[in-house]
Coordinates of C-alpha atoms in Angstrom, one line a residue:
Chain A
M7 CA -318.5 -144.1 107.4
A8 CA -315.9 -145.6 109.7
G9 CA -313.0 -146.5 107.3
I10 CA -309.7 -148.2 107.7
S11 CA -307.5 -146.2 110.0
L12 CA -303.8 -145.8 109.3
R13 CA -303.1 -148.0 112.4
R14 CA -305.1 -150.8 110.9
A15 CA -303.6 -150.3 107.4
R16 CA -300.2 -150.7 108.9
T17 CA -301.2 -153.9 110.5
I18 CA -302.7 -155.3 107.3
I19 CA -299.5 -154.6 105.4
R20 CA -297.2 -155.9 108.1
K21 CA -299.2 -159.1 108.5
A22 CA -299.4 -159.6 104.7
L23 CA -295.6 -159.2 104.4
E24 CA -295.0 -161.5 107.4
H25 CA -297.3 -164.2 105.8
G26 CA -295.3 -164.0 102.6
K27 CA -292.0 -164.5 104.5
A28 CA -293.4 -167.4 106.6
E29 CA -294.6 -169.1 103.4
G30 CA -291.3 -168.6 101.6
M31 CA -292.7 -166.3 99.0
K32 CA -290.7 -163.8 96.9
P33 CA -290.4 -160.2 98.3
L34 CA -293.9 -158.7 98.4
S35 CA -295.4 -155.2 98.1
A36 CA -298.7 -154.3 99.6
V37 CA -301.0 -151.3 99.4
V38 CA -304.2 -150.4 101.3
L39 CA -306.8 -148.1 99.7
D40 CA -309.8 -146.4 101.3
A41 CA -313.4 -146.8 100.1
G42 CA -312.7 -144.0 97.5
G43 CA -309.7 -145.8 96.0
H44 CA -307.2 -143.5 97.6
V45 CA -303.9 -144.7 99.1
I46 CA -303.6 -145.0 102.8
A47 CA -300.4 -146.9 103.1
F48 CA -297.9 -148.8 100.9
E49 CA -294.7 -150.8 101.5
R50 CA -292.3 -152.6 99.1
E51 CA -290.0 -155.2 100.6
D52 CA -286.2 -155.1 99.9
G53 CA -285.4 -157.0 96.7
A54 CA -288.8 -156.4 95.0
S55 CA -288.6 -154.9 91.5
P56 CA -289.0 -151.1 91.3
G57 CA -292.5 -151.0 89.6
R58 CA -294.4 -152.8 92.3
F59 CA -296.4 -149.8 93.5
Q60 CA -298.3 -149.5 90.2
I61 CA -299.2 -153.2 90.2
A62 CA -300.3 -153.3 93.8
Q63 CA -302.3 -150.1 93.4
G64 CA -303.9 -151.3 90.1
K65 CA -305.0 -154.5 91.7
A66 CA -306.7 -152.7 94.6
Y67 CA -308.0 -149.8 92.6
G68 CA -309.9 -152.0 90.1
C69 CA -311.6 -153.7 93.1
I70 CA -312.8 -150.4 94.5
M71 CA -313.9 -148.9 91.2
L72 CA -315.8 -151.9 89.9
G73 CA -316.8 -153.3 93.3
I74 CA -315.4 -156.7 92.1
A75 CA -312.5 -158.5 93.6
G76 CA -309.4 -159.7 91.7
T77 CA -310.5 -163.3 91.2
A78 CA -313.8 -162.3 89.7
Q79 CA -312.1 -159.7 87.5
M80 CA -309.8 -162.4 86.2
K81 CA -312.7 -164.6 85.3
R82 CA -314.4 -161.7 83.5
A83 CA -311.1 -161.0 81.7
E84 CA -310.9 -164.6 80.5
A85 CA -314.5 -164.5 79.3
Q86 CA -314.6 -161.0 77.9
A87 CA -311.1 -159.5 77.6
Y88 CA -312.2 -156.4 75.7
F89 CA -314.5 -155.4 78.6
I90 CA -311.7 -155.5 81.1
A91 CA -309.3 -153.7 78.7
A92 CA -311.9 -151.0 78.2
A93 CA -312.6 -150.6 81.9
G94 CA -308.9 -150.4 82.5
A95 CA -308.6 -147.6 79.9
A96 CA -311.6 -145.8 81.4
Y97 CA -309.8 -145.9 84.8
G98 CA -306.7 -144.3 83.4
G99 CA -304.8 -147.6 83.2
Q100 CA -304.9 -148.2 86.9
M101 CA -306.5 -151.7 86.9
I102 CA -304.7 -155.0 87.2
P103 CA -307.4 -157.7 86.9
V104 CA -305.9 -160.7 88.7
P105 CA -305.9 -162.2 92.2
G106 CA -304.0 -160.2 94.8
G107 CA -306.6 -157.4 94.5
V108 CA -308.9 -158.0 97.5
L109 CA -312.0 -156.1 98.8
V110 CA -312.2 -155.3 102.5
R111 CA -315.6 -155.5 104.0
D112 CA -317.0 -154.9 107.5
A113 CA -319.3 -157.3 109.4
K114 CA -322.3 -155.9 107.5
G115 CA -320.7 -156.4 104.1
A116 CA -320.0 -152.7 103.4
V117 CA -316.8 -152.0 101.4
L118 CA -314.3 -150.2 103.6
G119 CA -311.4 -150.3 101.1
A120 CA -309.2 -152.7 99.2
V121 CA -305.8 -154.3 99.5
G122 CA -303.4 -155.0 96.7
V123 CA -300.5 -157.4 97.0
T124 CA -297.9 -158.3 94.3
G125 CA -294.6 -160.1 94.1
D126 CA -295.3 -163.9 94.0
S127 CA -297.9 -165.9 92.1
S128 CA -301.3 -164.2 91.9
E129 CA -302.8 -166.8 94.2
N130 CA -300.1 -166.4 96.8
D131 CA -300.5 -162.6 96.6
A132 CA -304.2 -163.0 97.4
A133 CA -303.5 -165.3 100.3
A134 CA -301.0 -162.8 101.8
A135 CA -303.6 -160.0 101.4
K136 CA -306.2 -162.1 103.1
A137 CA -303.8 -162.9 106.0
G138 CA -303.4 -159.2 106.6
I139 CA -307.1 -158.4 106.5
D140 CA -307.9 -161.4 108.7
A141 CA -305.4 -160.0 111.3
V142 CA -307.5 -156.9 111.9
G143 CA -310.8 -158.7 112.1
L144 CA -312.2 -157.5 108.8
T145 CA -313.6 -159.6 105.9
A146 CA -311.6 -160.3 102.8
E147 CA -313.2 -161.0 99.4
I148 CA -310.4 -162.3 97.2
Chain B
M19 CA -274.1 -146.7 93.9
A20 CA -272.4 -149.0 91.4
G21 CA -274.4 -148.9 88.2
I22 CA -273.7 -149.0 84.5
S23 CA -271.4 -146.2 83.6
L24 CA -271.8 -144.2 80.4
R25 CA -268.6 -145.8 79.1
R26 CA -270.0 -149.3 79.6
A27 CA -273.4 -148.3 78.1
R28 CA -271.6 -147.0 75.0
T29 CA -269.8 -150.3 74.6
I30 CA -272.9 -152.4 75.1
I31 CA -274.7 -150.4 72.4
R32 CA -271.7 -150.5 70.0
K33 CA -271.2 -154.2 70.4
A34 CA -275.0 -154.9 70.0
L35 CA -275.1 -152.9 66.7
E36 CA -271.9 -154.6 65.5
H37 CA -273.3 -158.0 66.2
G38 CA -276.4 -157.1 64.1
K39 CA -274.2 -156.0 61.2
A40 CA -272.0 -159.1 61.4
E41 CA -275.1 -161.3 61.4
G42 CA -276.7 -159.5 58.5
M43 CA -279.6 -158.2 60.6
K44 CA -281.7 -155.1 59.6
P45 CA -280.7 -151.8 61.1
L46 CA -280.9 -152.0 64.9
S47 CA -281.6 -149.5 67.7
A48 CA -280.5 -150.1 71.2
V49 CA -281.1 -148.4 74.6
V50 CA -279.4 -148.9 78.0
L51 CA -281.5 -148.1 81.1
D52 CA -280.2 -147.8 84.7
A53 CA -281.6 -149.8 87.6
G54 CA -284.4 -147.2 88.0
G55 CA -285.5 -147.5 84.4
H56 CA -284.0 -144.2 83.3
V57 CA -282.2 -143.8 80.0
I58 CA -278.3 -143.7 80.0
A59 CA -277.7 -144.0 76.3
F60 CA -279.5 -144.8 73.0
E61 CA -278.5 -145.1 69.3
R62 CA -280.6 -145.7 66.2
E63 CA -278.8 -147.0 63.1
D64 CA -279.2 -145.3 59.7
G65 CA -282.1 -146.8 57.9
A66 CA -284.1 -147.8 60.9
S67 CA -287.7 -146.5 61.2
P68 CA -288.3 -143.3 63.2
G69 CA -290.2 -144.8 66.1
R70 CA -287.5 -147.2 67.4
F71 CA -286.7 -145.3 70.6
Q72 CA -290.1 -146.0 72.1
I73 CA -289.9 -149.7 71.2
A74 CA -286.4 -150.2 72.5
Q75 CA -287.2 -148.2 75.7
G76 CA -290.5 -150.1 76.2
K77 CA -288.7 -153.4 76.0
A78 CA -286.1 -152.4 78.5
Y79 CA -288.5 -150.5 80.8
G80 CA -290.8 -153.4 81.4
C81 CA -287.9 -155.6 82.4
I82 CA -286.9 -153.1 85.1
M83 CA -290.3 -152.4 86.4
L84 CA -291.5 -156.0 86.7
G85 CA -288.0 -157.5 87.2
I86 CA -288.9 -159.9 84.4
A87 CA -287.0 -160.2 81.1
G88 CA -288.6 -160.1 77.7
T89 CA -288.8 -163.8 77.0
A90 CA -290.7 -164.4 80.2
Q91 CA -292.9 -161.4 79.6
M92 CA -293.9 -162.9 76.2
K93 CA -294.7 -166.2 77.8
R94 CA -296.9 -164.5 80.4
A95 CA -298.6 -162.5 77.6
E96 CA -299.4 -165.6 75.7
A97 CA -300.9 -167.3 78.8
Q98 CA -302.6 -164.2 80.2
A99 CA -302.8 -161.4 77.7
Y100 CA -305.0 -159.2 79.8
F101 CA -302.5 -159.1 82.7
I102 CA -299.6 -157.9 80.4
A103 CA -301.9 -155.4 78.8
A104 CA -303.0 -154.1 82.2
A105 CA -299.4 -153.8 83.4
G106 CA -298.5 -151.9 80.3
A107 CA -301.2 -149.5 80.9
A108 CA -300.2 -149.1 84.6
Y109 CA -296.7 -148.2 83.4
G110 CA -298.1 -145.5 81.1
G111 CA -297.8 -147.6 77.9
Q112 CA -294.1 -148.0 78.2
M113 CA -293.9 -151.8 78.1
I114 CA -293.1 -154.0 75.0
P115 CA -293.4 -157.6 76.3
V116 CA -291.2 -159.5 73.8
P117 CA -287.6 -160.7 73.5
G118 CA -285.1 -157.9 73.0
G119 CA -285.7 -156.6 76.5
V120 CA -282.9 -158.0 78.5
L121 CA -282.0 -157.6 82.2
V122 CA -278.4 -156.8 83.1
R123 CA -277.1 -158.4 86.3
D124 CA -273.8 -158.3 88.1
A125 CA -271.9 -161.4 89.3
K126 CA -274.1 -161.5 92.4
G127 CA -277.3 -161.4 90.5
A128 CA -278.3 -157.8 91.3
V129 CA -280.1 -155.9 88.5
L130 CA -277.9 -153.1 87.3
G131 CA -280.1 -152.1 84.4
A132 CA -281.7 -153.3 81.2
V133 CA -281.0 -153.2 77.5
G134 CA -283.6 -152.9 74.8
V135 CA -282.9 -153.8 71.2
T136 CA -285.3 -153.5 68.2
G137 CA -285.2 -153.7 64.4
D138 CA -284.9 -157.4 63.4
S139 CA -286.8 -160.4 64.7
S140 CA -287.3 -160.4 68.5
E141 CA -285.0 -163.4 68.9
N142 CA -282.3 -161.7 66.9
D143 CA -282.8 -158.5 68.8
A144 CA -282.3 -160.4 72.1
A145 CA -279.1 -162.0 70.7
A146 CA -277.7 -158.6 69.8
A147 CA -278.5 -157.3 73.3
K148 CA -276.8 -160.3 74.8
A149 CA -273.7 -159.8 72.7
G150 CA -273.4 -156.2 73.9
I151 CA -273.9 -157.2 77.6
D152 CA -271.4 -160.1 77.2
A153 CA -268.8 -157.6 75.8
V154 CA -268.7 -155.7 79.1
G155 CA -268.5 -158.8 81.3
L156 CA -272.0 -158.5 82.8
T157 CA -274.8 -161.2 82.8
A158 CA -277.7 -161.0 80.4
E159 CA -281.1 -162.5 81.2
I160 CA -282.9 -162.6 77.9
Chain C
M6 CA -283.4 -135.2 52.3
A7 CA -279.9 -136.0 53.6
G8 CA -280.4 -136.1 57.4
I9 CA -278.0 -136.4 60.3
S10 CA -276.3 -139.9 60.2
L11 CA -275.7 -141.8 63.4
R12 CA -272.0 -141.2 62.9
R13 CA -272.6 -137.5 62.9
A14 CA -275.0 -137.6 65.8
R15 CA -272.4 -139.5 67.9
T16 CA -269.8 -136.8 67.1
I17 CA -272.2 -134.0 68.0
I18 CA -272.9 -135.6 71.4
R19 CA -269.3 -136.5 72.1
K20 CA -268.1 -133.0 71.3
A21 CA -270.9 -131.4 73.3
L22 CA -270.0 -133.4 76.4
E23 CA -266.3 -132.7 75.9
H24 CA -267.1 -129.0 75.7
G25 CA -268.9 -129.2 79.0
K26 CA -266.0 -131.0 80.7
A27 CA -263.4 -128.5 79.3
E28 CA -265.5 -125.6 80.6
G29 CA -266.0 -127.1 84.0
M30 CA -269.7 -127.6 83.6
K31 CA -271.8 -130.0 85.6
P32 CA -272.5 -133.5 84.1
L33 CA -274.4 -133.0 80.8
S34 CA -276.9 -135.0 78.8
A35 CA -277.4 -134.6 75.1
V36 CA -279.9 -135.8 72.5
V37 CA -279.9 -135.5 68.7
L38 CA -283.3 -135.7 67.0
D39 CA -283.9 -136.0 63.2
A40 CA -286.0 -133.6 61.1
G41 CA -289.2 -135.4 62.3
G42 CA -288.4 -135.0 66.0
H43 CA -287.4 -138.6 66.5
V44 CA -284.4 -139.7 68.6
I45 CA -281.2 -140.7 66.8
A46 CA -278.9 -140.8 69.8
F47 CA -278.7 -139.8 73.5
E48 CA -276.1 -139.9 76.2
R49 CA -276.3 -139.0 79.9
E50 CA -273.0 -138.5 81.8
D51 CA -272.2 -140.2 85.0
G52 CA -273.4 -138.1 87.9
A53 CA -276.3 -136.5 86.1
S54 CA -279.8 -136.8 87.7
P55 CA -282.0 -139.6 86.4
G56 CA -284.6 -137.5 84.6
R57 CA -282.3 -135.8 82.1
F58 CA -283.6 -137.6 79.0
Q59 CA -287.0 -136.0 79.2
I60 CA -285.5 -132.5 79.6
A61 CA -283.0 -132.9 76.7
Q62 CA -285.6 -134.5 74.5
G63 CA -288.2 -131.7 75.4
K64 CA -285.7 -129.0 74.5
A65 CA -285.0 -130.5 71.1
Y66 CA -288.5 -131.6 70.3
G67 CA -290.0 -128.1 70.8
C68 CA -287.4 -126.8 68.4
I69 CA -288.4 -129.2 65.7
M70 CA -292.2 -129.0 66.2
L71 CA -292.4 -125.2 66.2
G72 CA -289.3 -124.6 64.0
I73 CA -288.1 -122.1 66.7
A74 CA -284.9 -122.6 68.7
G75 CA -284.7 -122.5 72.6
T76 CA -283.7 -118.9 73.0
A77 CA -286.6 -117.6 70.9
Q78 CA -289.0 -120.0 72.7
M79 CA -287.9 -118.6 76.0
K80 CA -288.6 -115.0 74.8
R81 CA -292.0 -116.1 73.7
A82 CA -292.6 -117.7 77.0
E83 CA -291.7 -114.6 78.9
A84 CA -294.0 -112.5 76.7
Q85 CA -296.9 -114.9 76.4
A86 CA -296.6 -117.8 78.9
Y87 CA -300.0 -119.2 78.0
F88 CA -299.1 -119.8 74.4
I89 CA -296.0 -121.8 75.3
A90 CA -297.9 -123.7 77.9
A91 CA -300.7 -124.5 75.4
A92 CA -298.2 -125.6 72.7
G93 CA -296.4 -127.8 75.3
A94 CA -299.8 -129.5 76.1
A95 CA -300.6 -129.9 72.4
Y96 CA -297.2 -131.7 72.0
G97 CA -298.0 -134.1 74.8
G98 CA -295.8 -132.3 77.4
Q99 CA -292.7 -132.8 75.4
M100 CA -291.5 -129.2 75.1
I101 CA -289.0 -127.4 77.4
P102 CA -288.8 -123.8 76.2
V103 CA -285.4 -122.7 77.2
P104 CA -281.9 -122.4 75.7
G105 CA -280.1 -125.7 75.2
G106 CA -282.7 -126.7 72.5
V107 CA -280.8 -125.9 69.3
L108 CA -281.9 -126.2 65.6
V109 CA -279.4 -127.9 63.2
R110 CA -279.4 -126.4 59.7
D111 CA -277.4 -127.3 56.6
A112 CA -275.6 -124.7 54.4
K113 CA -278.8 -123.8 52.6
G114 CA -280.7 -123.2 55.9
A115 CA -282.8 -126.4 55.8
V116 CA -283.5 -127.9 59.2
L117 CA -281.8 -131.3 59.5
G118 CA -282.7 -131.9 63.1
A119 CA -282.2 -130.5 66.6
V120 CA -279.9 -131.0 69.6
G121 CA -281.0 -130.8 73.3
V122 CA -278.5 -130.4 76.1
T123 CA -279.2 -130.2 79.8
G124 CA -277.3 -130.3 83.1
D125 CA -275.7 -126.8 83.6
S126 CA -277.2 -123.3 83.1
S127 CA -279.4 -123.0 80.1
E128 CA -276.9 -120.7 78.4
N129 CA -274.0 -123.2 79.0
D130 CA -276.2 -126.0 77.8
A131 CA -276.7 -124.1 74.5
A132 CA -273.0 -123.4 74.1
A133 CA -272.2 -127.1 74.5
A134 CA -274.9 -128.0 71.9
K135 CA -273.4 -125.4 69.5
A136 CA -269.9 -126.8 70.1
G137 CA -271.1 -130.3 69.1
I138 CA -272.9 -129.0 66.0
D139 CA -270.0 -126.8 64.9
A140 CA -267.7 -129.9 65.1
V141 CA -269.6 -131.6 62.3
G142 CA -269.7 -128.5 60.1
L143 CA -273.4 -127.8 60.4
T144 CA -275.1 -124.6 61.5
A145 CA -276.5 -124.2 65.0
E146 CA -279.4 -121.8 65.7
I147 CA -279.4 -121.5 69.5
Chain D
M2 CA -276.7 -151.5 95.5
A3 CA -276.9 -149.7 98.8
G4 CA -280.2 -147.8 98.9
I5 CA -282.8 -147.0 101.5
S6 CA -284.1 -150.2 103.1
L7 CA -287.8 -150.7 103.9
R8 CA -286.8 -150.7 107.6
R9 CA -285.2 -147.2 107.2
A10 CA -288.1 -145.9 105.1
R11 CA -290.5 -146.9 107.8
T12 CA -288.5 -145.0 110.4
I13 CA -288.3 -141.9 108.2
I14 CA -292.1 -141.9 107.8
R15 CA -292.8 -142.6 111.4
K16 CA -290.5 -139.9 112.7
A17 CA -291.8 -137.4 110.2
L18 CA -295.4 -138.0 111.3
E19 CA -294.4 -137.9 114.9
H20 CA -292.6 -134.6 114.3
G21 CA -295.8 -133.2 112.9
K22 CA -297.9 -134.3 115.8
A23 CA -295.4 -132.9 118.4
E24 CA -295.4 -129.6 116.6
G25 CA -299.2 -129.4 116.3
M26 CA -299.3 -129.7 112.6
K27 CA -302.3 -130.9 110.5
P28 CA -302.4 -134.5 109.6
L29 CA -299.4 -135.3 107.4
S30 CA -298.7 -137.8 104.6
A31 CA -295.2 -139.0 103.8
V32 CA -293.6 -141.0 101.0
V33 CA -290.1 -142.4 100.6
L34 CA -288.8 -142.9 97.0
D35 CA -285.6 -144.8 96.0
A36 CA -282.9 -143.3 93.8
G37 CA -284.8 -144.1 90.7
G38 CA -288.0 -142.3 91.9
H39 CA -289.9 -145.5 92.7
V40 CA -292.1 -145.8 95.9
I41 CA -290.7 -147.7 98.8
A42 CA -293.3 -146.7 101.4
F43 CA -296.1 -144.3 102.0
E44 CA -298.5 -143.4 104.9
R45 CA -301.4 -141.0 105.1
E46 CA -302.6 -140.0 108.6
D47 CA -306.2 -140.2 109.6
G48 CA -308.0 -136.9 108.8
A49 CA -305.8 -136.0 105.8
S50 CA -307.6 -135.4 102.5
P51 CA -307.8 -138.3 100.0
G52 CA -305.4 -137.0 97.4
R53 CA -302.3 -136.7 99.5
F54 CA -300.4 -139.6 97.8
Q55 CA -300.0 -137.7 94.6
I56 CA -298.8 -134.5 96.3
A57 CA -296.2 -136.3 98.4
Q58 CA -295.1 -138.4 95.5
G59 CA -294.9 -135.4 93.2
K60 CA -292.8 -133.5 95.7
A61 CA -290.3 -136.3 96.0
Y62 CA -290.3 -137.4 92.3
G63 CA -289.3 -133.9 91.0
C64 CA -286.4 -134.0 93.4
I65 CA -285.1 -137.3 92.0
M66 CA -285.7 -136.6 88.4
L67 CA -284.1 -133.1 88.3
G68 CA -281.6 -133.7 91.2
I69 CA -282.9 -130.5 92.8
A70 CA -284.7 -130.2 96.1
G71 CA -288.1 -128.6 96.7
T72 CA -286.9 -125.2 98.0
A73 CA -284.7 -124.7 94.9
Q74 CA -287.4 -125.9 92.6
M75 CA -289.7 -123.2 94.1
K76 CA -287.1 -120.5 93.6
R77 CA -286.8 -121.6 90.0
A78 CA -290.6 -121.6 89.6
E79 CA -290.8 -118.1 90.9
A80 CA -288.1 -116.9 88.5
Q81 CA -289.1 -118.9 85.5
A82 CA -292.6 -120.4 85.9
Y83 CA -292.8 -121.7 82.4
F84 CA -289.7 -123.9 82.8
I85 CA -291.0 -125.6 85.9
A86 CA -294.4 -126.1 84.3
A87 CA -292.8 -127.6 81.2
A88 CA -290.6 -129.9 83.2
G89 CA -293.6 -131.1 85.2
A90 CA -295.4 -131.9 81.9
A91 CA -292.3 -133.7 80.6
Y92 CA -292.5 -135.9 83.8
G93 CA -296.1 -136.8 83.2
G94 CA -297.4 -134.2 85.7
Q95 CA -295.7 -135.9 88.6
M96 CA -293.8 -132.8 89.9
I97 CA -294.9 -130.5 92.8
P98 CA -292.2 -127.8 93.0
V99 CA -292.4 -126.6 96.6
P100 CA -290.7 -127.4 99.9
G101 CA -291.6 -130.7 101.4
G102 CA -289.8 -132.5 98.6
V103 CA -286.4 -133.4 100.2
L104 CA -283.4 -135.1 98.7
V105 CA -281.8 -137.9 100.9
R106 CA -278.0 -138.1 100.6
D107 CA -275.4 -140.4 102.2
A108 CA -272.3 -139.2 103.9
K109 CA -270.5 -138.9 100.5
G110 CA -273.3 -136.8 99.0
A111 CA -274.7 -139.5 96.8
V112 CA -278.5 -139.3 96.3
L113 CA -280.1 -142.4 97.9
G114 CA -283.7 -141.3 97.4
A115 CA -286.2 -138.6 98.3
V116 CA -288.9 -137.9 100.8
G117 CA -292.1 -136.1 100.1
V118 CA -294.3 -134.7 103.0
T119 CA -297.6 -132.8 102.6
G120 CA -300.4 -131.7 104.8
D121 CA -299.3 -128.5 106.6
S122 CA -297.4 -125.4 105.3
S123 CA -294.7 -126.3 102.8
E124 CA -292.0 -125.1 105.3
N125 CA -293.5 -127.3 108.0
D126 CA -293.8 -130.3 105.6
A127 CA -290.1 -129.9 104.8
A128 CA -289.2 -129.7 108.5
A129 CA -291.1 -132.9 109.2
A130 CA -289.3 -134.7 106.3
K131 CA -286.0 -133.5 107.6
A132 CA -286.8 -134.8 111.1
G133 CA -287.5 -138.2 109.6
I134 CA -284.3 -138.3 107.6
D135 CA -282.2 -137.0 110.5
A136 CA -283.6 -139.9 112.6
V137 CA -281.9 -142.5 110.4
G138 CA -278.6 -140.7 110.2
L139 CA -278.8 -139.6 106.6
T140 CA -278.5 -136.1 105.1
A141 CA -281.5 -134.0 104.1
E142 CA -281.3 -131.4 101.4
I143 CA -284.6 -129.5 101.8

């Protein structure tokens, strides 16, 4: 499987952070995970709070492990909070079920990885992640 | 790096506990964390229940990691319980999202650390933390 | 059971830290636990590394849970490392089996709590803990 | 608070990875942590195994928490394995006590953060970390 190269991951992160700055968002943090849920790259902007890695990683990790993007996870959490809580526990607490966790798909729809962005509103976080993924010609499922 | 010195942390705790006594509160416990979320000092008053360190630490730790004080965490928990539950799990269970967790800022607004107080009502806990922080001339975000 | 009051815990910590300064030790951190292994008070001197609470707490917690002081824990670890590793795991990783973890006994030999000191050599840490315990007229088992 | 900026963290990582390539090392991964042990940036080179974040992070995190660099941690582990094992457990398993964990100090000796590199031999990992830190004019304690 052709995955997300480090070169592409860097571009995704850089473009996501630039999107946030251009839109006047708070300092963002962004992670790129591979198709197995493992970290390829992460960056936290100056001025972001210390614990942003865990939130970014949890947003992206839940996407990979369940195969469901952040917006759909949030809907499930609102309908059935105990399921999402139980899944989070089953994944060792590494699941943040809100927008900003975004699946990365290739042209055929295969999951190549996931991006997690945190720092502003969940919707803005997701938009920044999508901007990064768009910039490398892949498909974002927010 | 200018942080909260042990001398100042002692004063914050002493003044928080004195505030509680002066106001007729139950026995309080108070912790001061540095800007990375690590414990500088803690005290538990005689008569407090044994597990007060974890509550005080969790109140303050969540403030540091998310950059959000206890009152705002509580509001978020009431609006979106599953997000706060998930963040708590991502931080290893060390997050108590109620008032009494208070950010400590310097005159320029930079986060120097956090204080966590527990033992009475959450609102009283926060007032005691603020009294301690006021006493050393720093800014409390409750 | 008459335990260690907060007033006494403060004195133990203050005298332990003063002992370290008088002897030219590195910045110390000191914790006092009650007879149930729960934190009464902790202080970390300026210049100590961030993770000193966990080490101090682990030294004292192992003393309480096993009823064996740090020096004897170290001897057991040297003779039978797997036992000490297994006990540490059983106690959730909160056991640091070296000197500096000191049992606090009353005149009749009853355990009132434990002190954990860290920052210099293990032997110096234990001497500082003993200095603090001596200062309040209790008996230190190092 | 003067810490390691994201700009500097990027340079440290880039130069560490370039050093590895120039020296013919295996694919490297590198993390930069702030003075509180929190992740600023991380990159994993193409061809590295999936679990490299945890190793890089653990190398750097132990440096921060204990205030002791990887080489000295390894010596302590060889002299007193049970102490290092216990400290690792006290830090939630996030401590890899070998070279490649490197403290970052400023001109006055203050700890600004830590770098963790993994992928080749521990000694080569440490050399790559040092190359990155040298490139930004800070001091590496390997």
